[in-house]
Short mmCIF file of C-alpha atoms and ligand atoms in Angstrom, two decimals:
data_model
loop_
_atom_site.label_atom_id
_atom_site.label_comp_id
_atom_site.label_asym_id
_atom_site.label_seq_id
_atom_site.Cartn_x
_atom_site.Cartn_y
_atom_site.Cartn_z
CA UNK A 275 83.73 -32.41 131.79
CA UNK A 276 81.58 -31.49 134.48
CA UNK A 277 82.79 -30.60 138.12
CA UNK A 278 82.11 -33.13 141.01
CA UNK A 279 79.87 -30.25 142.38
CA UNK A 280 79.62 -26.64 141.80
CA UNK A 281 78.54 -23.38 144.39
CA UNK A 282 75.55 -22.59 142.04
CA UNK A 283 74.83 -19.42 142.84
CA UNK A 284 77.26 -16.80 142.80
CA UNK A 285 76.75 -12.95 141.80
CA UNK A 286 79.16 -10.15 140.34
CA UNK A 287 79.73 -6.85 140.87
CA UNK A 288 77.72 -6.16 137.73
CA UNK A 289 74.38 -6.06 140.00
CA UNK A 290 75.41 -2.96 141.81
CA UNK A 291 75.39 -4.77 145.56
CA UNK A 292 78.39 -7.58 144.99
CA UNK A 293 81.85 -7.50 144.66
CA UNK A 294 83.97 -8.77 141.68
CA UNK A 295 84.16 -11.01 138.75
CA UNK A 296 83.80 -14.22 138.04
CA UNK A 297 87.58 -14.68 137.54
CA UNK A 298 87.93 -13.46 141.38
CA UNK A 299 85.03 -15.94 142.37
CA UNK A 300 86.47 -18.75 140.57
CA UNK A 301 90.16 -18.07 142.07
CA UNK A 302 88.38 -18.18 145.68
CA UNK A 303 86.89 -21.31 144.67
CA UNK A 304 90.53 -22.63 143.20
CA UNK A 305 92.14 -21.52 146.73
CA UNK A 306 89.14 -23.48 148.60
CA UNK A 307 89.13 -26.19 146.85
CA UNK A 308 85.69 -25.90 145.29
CA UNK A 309 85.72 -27.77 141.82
CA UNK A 310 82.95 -26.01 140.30
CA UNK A 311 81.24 -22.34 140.50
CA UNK A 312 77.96 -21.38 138.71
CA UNK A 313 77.90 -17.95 138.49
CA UNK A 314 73.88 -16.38 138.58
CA UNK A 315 73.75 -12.86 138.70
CA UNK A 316 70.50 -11.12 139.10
CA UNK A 317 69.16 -10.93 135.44
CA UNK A 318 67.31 -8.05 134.54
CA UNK A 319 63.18 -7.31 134.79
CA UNK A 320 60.92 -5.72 132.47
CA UNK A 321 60.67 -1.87 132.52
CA UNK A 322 64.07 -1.12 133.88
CA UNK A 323 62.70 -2.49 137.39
CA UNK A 324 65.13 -2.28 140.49
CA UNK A 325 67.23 -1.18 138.12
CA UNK A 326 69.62 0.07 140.65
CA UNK A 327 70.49 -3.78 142.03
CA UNK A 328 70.59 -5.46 139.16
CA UNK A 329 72.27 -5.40 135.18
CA UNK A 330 70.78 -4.13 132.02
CA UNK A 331 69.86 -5.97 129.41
CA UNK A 332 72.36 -4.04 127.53
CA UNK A 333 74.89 -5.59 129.67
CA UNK A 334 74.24 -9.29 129.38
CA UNK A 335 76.70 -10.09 126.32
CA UNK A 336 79.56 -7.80 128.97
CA UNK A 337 78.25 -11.06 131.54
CA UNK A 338 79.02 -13.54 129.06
CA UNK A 339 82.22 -11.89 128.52
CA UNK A 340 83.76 -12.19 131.73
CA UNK A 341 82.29 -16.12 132.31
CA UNK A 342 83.83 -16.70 128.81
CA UNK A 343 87.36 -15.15 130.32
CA UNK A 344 87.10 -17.16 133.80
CA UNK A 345 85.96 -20.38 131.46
CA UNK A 346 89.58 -20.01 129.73
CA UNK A 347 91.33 -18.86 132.58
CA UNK A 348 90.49 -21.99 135.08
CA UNK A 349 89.94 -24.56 133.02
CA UNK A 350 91.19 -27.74 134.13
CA UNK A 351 91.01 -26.11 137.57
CA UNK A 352 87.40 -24.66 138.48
CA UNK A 353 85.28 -25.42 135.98
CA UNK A 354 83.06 -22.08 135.27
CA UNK A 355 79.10 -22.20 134.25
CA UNK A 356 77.09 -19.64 133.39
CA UNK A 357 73.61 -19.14 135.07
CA UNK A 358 71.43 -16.22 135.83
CA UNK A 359 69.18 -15.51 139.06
CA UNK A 360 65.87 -14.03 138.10
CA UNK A 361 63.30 -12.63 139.81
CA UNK A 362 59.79 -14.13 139.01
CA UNK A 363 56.13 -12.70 139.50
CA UNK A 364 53.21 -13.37 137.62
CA UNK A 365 53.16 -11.44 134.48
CA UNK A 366 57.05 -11.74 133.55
CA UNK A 367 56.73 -15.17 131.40
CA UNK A 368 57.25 -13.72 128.05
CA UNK A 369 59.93 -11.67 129.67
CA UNK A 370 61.97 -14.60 131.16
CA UNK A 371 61.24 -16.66 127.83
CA UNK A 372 63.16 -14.54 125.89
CA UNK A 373 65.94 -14.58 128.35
CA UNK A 374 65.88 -18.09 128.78
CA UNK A 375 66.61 -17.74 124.84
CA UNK A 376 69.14 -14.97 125.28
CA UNK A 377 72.08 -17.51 125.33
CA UNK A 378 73.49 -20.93 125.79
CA UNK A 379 72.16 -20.44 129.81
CA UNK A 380 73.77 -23.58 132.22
CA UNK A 381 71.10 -22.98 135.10
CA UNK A 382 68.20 -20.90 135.10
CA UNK A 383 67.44 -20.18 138.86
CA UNK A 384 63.95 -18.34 139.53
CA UNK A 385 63.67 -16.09 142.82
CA UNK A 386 60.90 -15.10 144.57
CA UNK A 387 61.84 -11.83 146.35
CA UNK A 388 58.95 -10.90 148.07
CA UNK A 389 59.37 -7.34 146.37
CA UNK A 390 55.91 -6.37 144.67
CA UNK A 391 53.26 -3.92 145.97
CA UNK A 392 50.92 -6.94 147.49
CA UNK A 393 53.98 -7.52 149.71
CA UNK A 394 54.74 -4.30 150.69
CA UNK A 395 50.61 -4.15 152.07
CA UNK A 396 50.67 -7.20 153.52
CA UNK A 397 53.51 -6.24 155.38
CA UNK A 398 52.17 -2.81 156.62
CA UNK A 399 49.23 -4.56 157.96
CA UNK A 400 51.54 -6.65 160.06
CA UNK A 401 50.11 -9.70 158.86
CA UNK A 402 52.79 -12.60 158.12
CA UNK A 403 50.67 -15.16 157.68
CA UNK A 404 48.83 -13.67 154.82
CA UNK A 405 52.35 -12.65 153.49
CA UNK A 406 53.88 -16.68 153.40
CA UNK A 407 50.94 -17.61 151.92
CA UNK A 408 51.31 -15.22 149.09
CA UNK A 409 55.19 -16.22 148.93
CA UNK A 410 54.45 -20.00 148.65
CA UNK A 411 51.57 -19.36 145.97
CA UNK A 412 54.00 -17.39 143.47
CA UNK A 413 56.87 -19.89 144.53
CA UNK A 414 54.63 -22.62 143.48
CA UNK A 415 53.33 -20.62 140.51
CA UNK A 416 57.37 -20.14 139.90
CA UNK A 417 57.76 -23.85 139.17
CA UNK A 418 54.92 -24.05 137.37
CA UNK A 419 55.89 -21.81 134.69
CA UNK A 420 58.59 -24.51 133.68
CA UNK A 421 60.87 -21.50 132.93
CA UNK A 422 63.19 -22.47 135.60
CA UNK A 423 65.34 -25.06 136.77
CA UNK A 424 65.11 -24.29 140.62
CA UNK A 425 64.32 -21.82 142.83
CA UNK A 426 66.43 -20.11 145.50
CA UNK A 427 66.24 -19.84 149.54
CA UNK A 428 62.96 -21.12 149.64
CA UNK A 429 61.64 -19.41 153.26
CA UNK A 430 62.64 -15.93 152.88
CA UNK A 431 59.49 -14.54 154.87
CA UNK A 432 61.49 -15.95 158.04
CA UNK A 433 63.21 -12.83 157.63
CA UNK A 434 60.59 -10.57 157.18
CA UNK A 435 58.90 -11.34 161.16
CA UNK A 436 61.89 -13.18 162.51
CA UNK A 437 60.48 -12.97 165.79
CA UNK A 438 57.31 -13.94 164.62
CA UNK A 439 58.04 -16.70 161.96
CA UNK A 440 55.54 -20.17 163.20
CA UNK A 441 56.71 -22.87 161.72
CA UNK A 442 53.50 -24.52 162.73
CA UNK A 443 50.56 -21.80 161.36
CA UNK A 444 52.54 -22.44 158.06
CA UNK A 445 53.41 -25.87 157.53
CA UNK A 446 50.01 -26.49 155.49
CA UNK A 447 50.90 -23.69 153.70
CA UNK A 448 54.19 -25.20 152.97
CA UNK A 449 53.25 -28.37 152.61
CA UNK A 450 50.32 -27.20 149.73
CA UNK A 451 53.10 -25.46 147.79
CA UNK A 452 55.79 -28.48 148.05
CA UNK A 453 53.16 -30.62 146.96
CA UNK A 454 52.56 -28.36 143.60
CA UNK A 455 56.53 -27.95 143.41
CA UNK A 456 57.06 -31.66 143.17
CA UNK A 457 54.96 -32.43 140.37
CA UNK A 458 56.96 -30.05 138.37
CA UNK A 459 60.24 -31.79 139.28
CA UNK A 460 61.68 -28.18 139.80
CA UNK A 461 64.52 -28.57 142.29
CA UNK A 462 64.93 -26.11 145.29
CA UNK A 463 67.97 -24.36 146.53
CA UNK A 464 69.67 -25.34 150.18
CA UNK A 465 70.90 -21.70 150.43
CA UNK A 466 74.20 -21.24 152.85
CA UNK A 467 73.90 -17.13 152.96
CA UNK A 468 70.43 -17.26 155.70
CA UNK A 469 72.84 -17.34 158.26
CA UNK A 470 74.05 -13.98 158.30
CA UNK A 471 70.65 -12.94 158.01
CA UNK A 472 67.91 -11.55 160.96
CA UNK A 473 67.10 -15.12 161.72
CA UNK A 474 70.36 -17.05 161.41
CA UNK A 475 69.43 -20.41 160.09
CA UNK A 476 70.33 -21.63 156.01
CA UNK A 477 67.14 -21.70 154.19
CA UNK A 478 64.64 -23.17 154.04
CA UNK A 479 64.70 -24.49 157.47
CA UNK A 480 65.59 -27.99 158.58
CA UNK A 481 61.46 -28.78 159.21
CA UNK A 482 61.20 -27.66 155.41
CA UNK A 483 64.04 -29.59 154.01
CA UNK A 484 62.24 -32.64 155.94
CA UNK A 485 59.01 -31.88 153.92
CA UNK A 486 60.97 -31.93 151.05
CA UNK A 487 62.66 -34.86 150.74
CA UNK A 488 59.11 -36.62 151.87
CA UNK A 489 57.93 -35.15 148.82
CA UNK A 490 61.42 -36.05 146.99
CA UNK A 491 62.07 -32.46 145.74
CA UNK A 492 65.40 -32.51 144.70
CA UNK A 493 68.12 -29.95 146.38
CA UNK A 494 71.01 -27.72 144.79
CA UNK A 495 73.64 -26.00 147.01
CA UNK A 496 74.45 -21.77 147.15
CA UNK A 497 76.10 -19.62 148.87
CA UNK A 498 74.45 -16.27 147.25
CA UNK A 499 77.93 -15.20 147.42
CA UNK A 500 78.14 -11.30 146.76
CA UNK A 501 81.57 -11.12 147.39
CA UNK A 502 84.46 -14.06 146.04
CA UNK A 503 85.62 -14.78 150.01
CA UNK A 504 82.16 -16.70 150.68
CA UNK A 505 82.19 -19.26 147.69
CA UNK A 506 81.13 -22.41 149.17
CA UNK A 507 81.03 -21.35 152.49
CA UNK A 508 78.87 -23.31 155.22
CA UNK A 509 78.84 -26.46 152.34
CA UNK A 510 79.67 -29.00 155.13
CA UNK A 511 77.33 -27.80 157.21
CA UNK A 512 74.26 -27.90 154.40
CA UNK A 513 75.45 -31.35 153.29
CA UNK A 514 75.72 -32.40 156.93
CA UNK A 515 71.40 -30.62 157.26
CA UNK A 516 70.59 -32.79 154.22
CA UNK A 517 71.53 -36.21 155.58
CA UNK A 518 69.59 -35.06 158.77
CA UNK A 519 66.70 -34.86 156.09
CA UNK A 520 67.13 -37.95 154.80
CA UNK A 521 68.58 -36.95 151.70
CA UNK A 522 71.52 -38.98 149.77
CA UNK A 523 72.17 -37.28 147.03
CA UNK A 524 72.55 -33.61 146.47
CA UNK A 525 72.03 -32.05 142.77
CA UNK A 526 73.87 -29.13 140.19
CA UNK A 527 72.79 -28.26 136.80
CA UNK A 528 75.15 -28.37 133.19
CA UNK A 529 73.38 -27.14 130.06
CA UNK A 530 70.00 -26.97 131.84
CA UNK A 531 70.34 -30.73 132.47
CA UNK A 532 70.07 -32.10 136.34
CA UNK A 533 73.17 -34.21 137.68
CA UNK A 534 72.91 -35.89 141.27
CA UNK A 535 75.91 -36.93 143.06
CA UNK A 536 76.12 -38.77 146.35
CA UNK A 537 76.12 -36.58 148.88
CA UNK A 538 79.01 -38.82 150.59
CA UNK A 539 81.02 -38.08 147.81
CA UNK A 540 81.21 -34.79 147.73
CA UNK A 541 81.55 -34.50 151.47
CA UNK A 542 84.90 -36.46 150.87
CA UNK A 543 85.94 -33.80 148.71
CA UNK A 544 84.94 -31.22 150.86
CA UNK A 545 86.79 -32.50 153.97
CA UNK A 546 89.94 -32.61 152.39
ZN1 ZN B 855 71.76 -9.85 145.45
ZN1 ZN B 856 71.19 -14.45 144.77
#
């Protein structure tokens, strides 16, 4: 039985930056009344990468582990799926393949972090245009892969240059890499966390989420939760941004398959 809607994107103290398990995420969710968690911790990268902020591959079957325990533990209650969050650049295909293979997976969720060397110049050189349009390209080359069912906080150069972050010097931009993201029917995250962050709006931005749904991109909700107190936190809000978009349905993924749900009907929930 799958939940009425889930907080999709969760992480675990396994990553070296979060807090807890997913039993402690899933009893926050039980306390808030969020039916469903999907917990996507940062997967690991080819050649021991970042290793510092993220597991091991040596650690992945200790991941299952604990979403096996919190499956037992909740059932009937929060119902537990197991996802990972992994970082994408051109060149780690093969790589993600294999862990797209590595297990019975519920939602593969592809990030672009903005954390390679052409970043890092671009950045230097103070040049954020140059730097979004690089984002978009590998977000759009993301999707393209067909290695993953969405991709998270789709805007994070906003918080690169918040003071500096044009919405209108990058809305062809945008709009170019939406375009290329629809025809894969890869859906995009509405991501809660953005507003603790340098420029406090959820991401992508309202203008974005417009683009969007005129391009009918469908839309998942996550909190990026690093610690269990912020499981669906701010999920009003989003669903209240996505109506403002137009949108009527919002979306969650079970065995790699897409569900929508009417947005009004989880709002219901969510009120209570
Ligand atoms: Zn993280
Ligand atoms: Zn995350």
């Amino acid at each position: 039985m799958t939940a009425l809607y889930y907080d999709a994107h969760l992480h675990t103290r396994l990553c070296r930056h979060a807090e807890g398990e997913p039993d402690d995420y899933a009893a926050e969710a039980a306390r808030r009344g969020v039916p469903g968690i999907t917990v996507t911790d940062h997967a690991p990268v080819p050649g021991g990468f970042e290793s510092a902020i993220r597991m091991t591959p040596e650690e992945l079957p200790l991941y299952r582990a604990w979403i096996a325990h919190a499956q037992e533990t909740w059932r009937g209650r929060v119902d537990v799926r197991a996802g990972l969050e992994c970082d994408y650049r051109p060149g780690f295909e093969r790589w993600q393949q294999r862990l797209n293979r590595s297990g019975d997976w519920d939602f593969i969720l592809g990030s672009v972090h903005c954390n390679m060397r052409s970043y890092r110049r671009l950045y230097y050189r103070f040049d954020p245009e140059a730097y979004t349009r690089l984002y978009y390209d590998h977000l759009a080359r993301a999707a393209e892969t067909g290695l993953f069912d969405a991709l998270s906080h789709p805007d994070v150069p906003k918080f690169m240059w918040p003071e500096r972050w044009n919405p209108d010097r990058i809305r062809d931009t945008i709009g170019r890499a939406l375009d290329r993201i629809a025809a894969t029917d890869v859906a995009l995250e509405l991501n809660t966390s953005g507003t603790l962050k340098p420029y406090p709006e959820m991401n992508p931005s309202p203008f974005i989420l417009r683009m969007m749904r005129e391009r009918s991109i469908r839309v998942f909700l996550g909190s990026d939760a690093h610690e269990p107190a912020r499981v669906g936190s701010g999920f009003p809000g989003a669903l209240e941004l996505l109506r403002e978009a137009g949108y009527v349905k919002i979306s969650f993924f079970v065995e790699r398959n897409r569900i929508d749900r009417p947005i009004d009907e989880v709002a219901r929930v969510l009120r209570k």
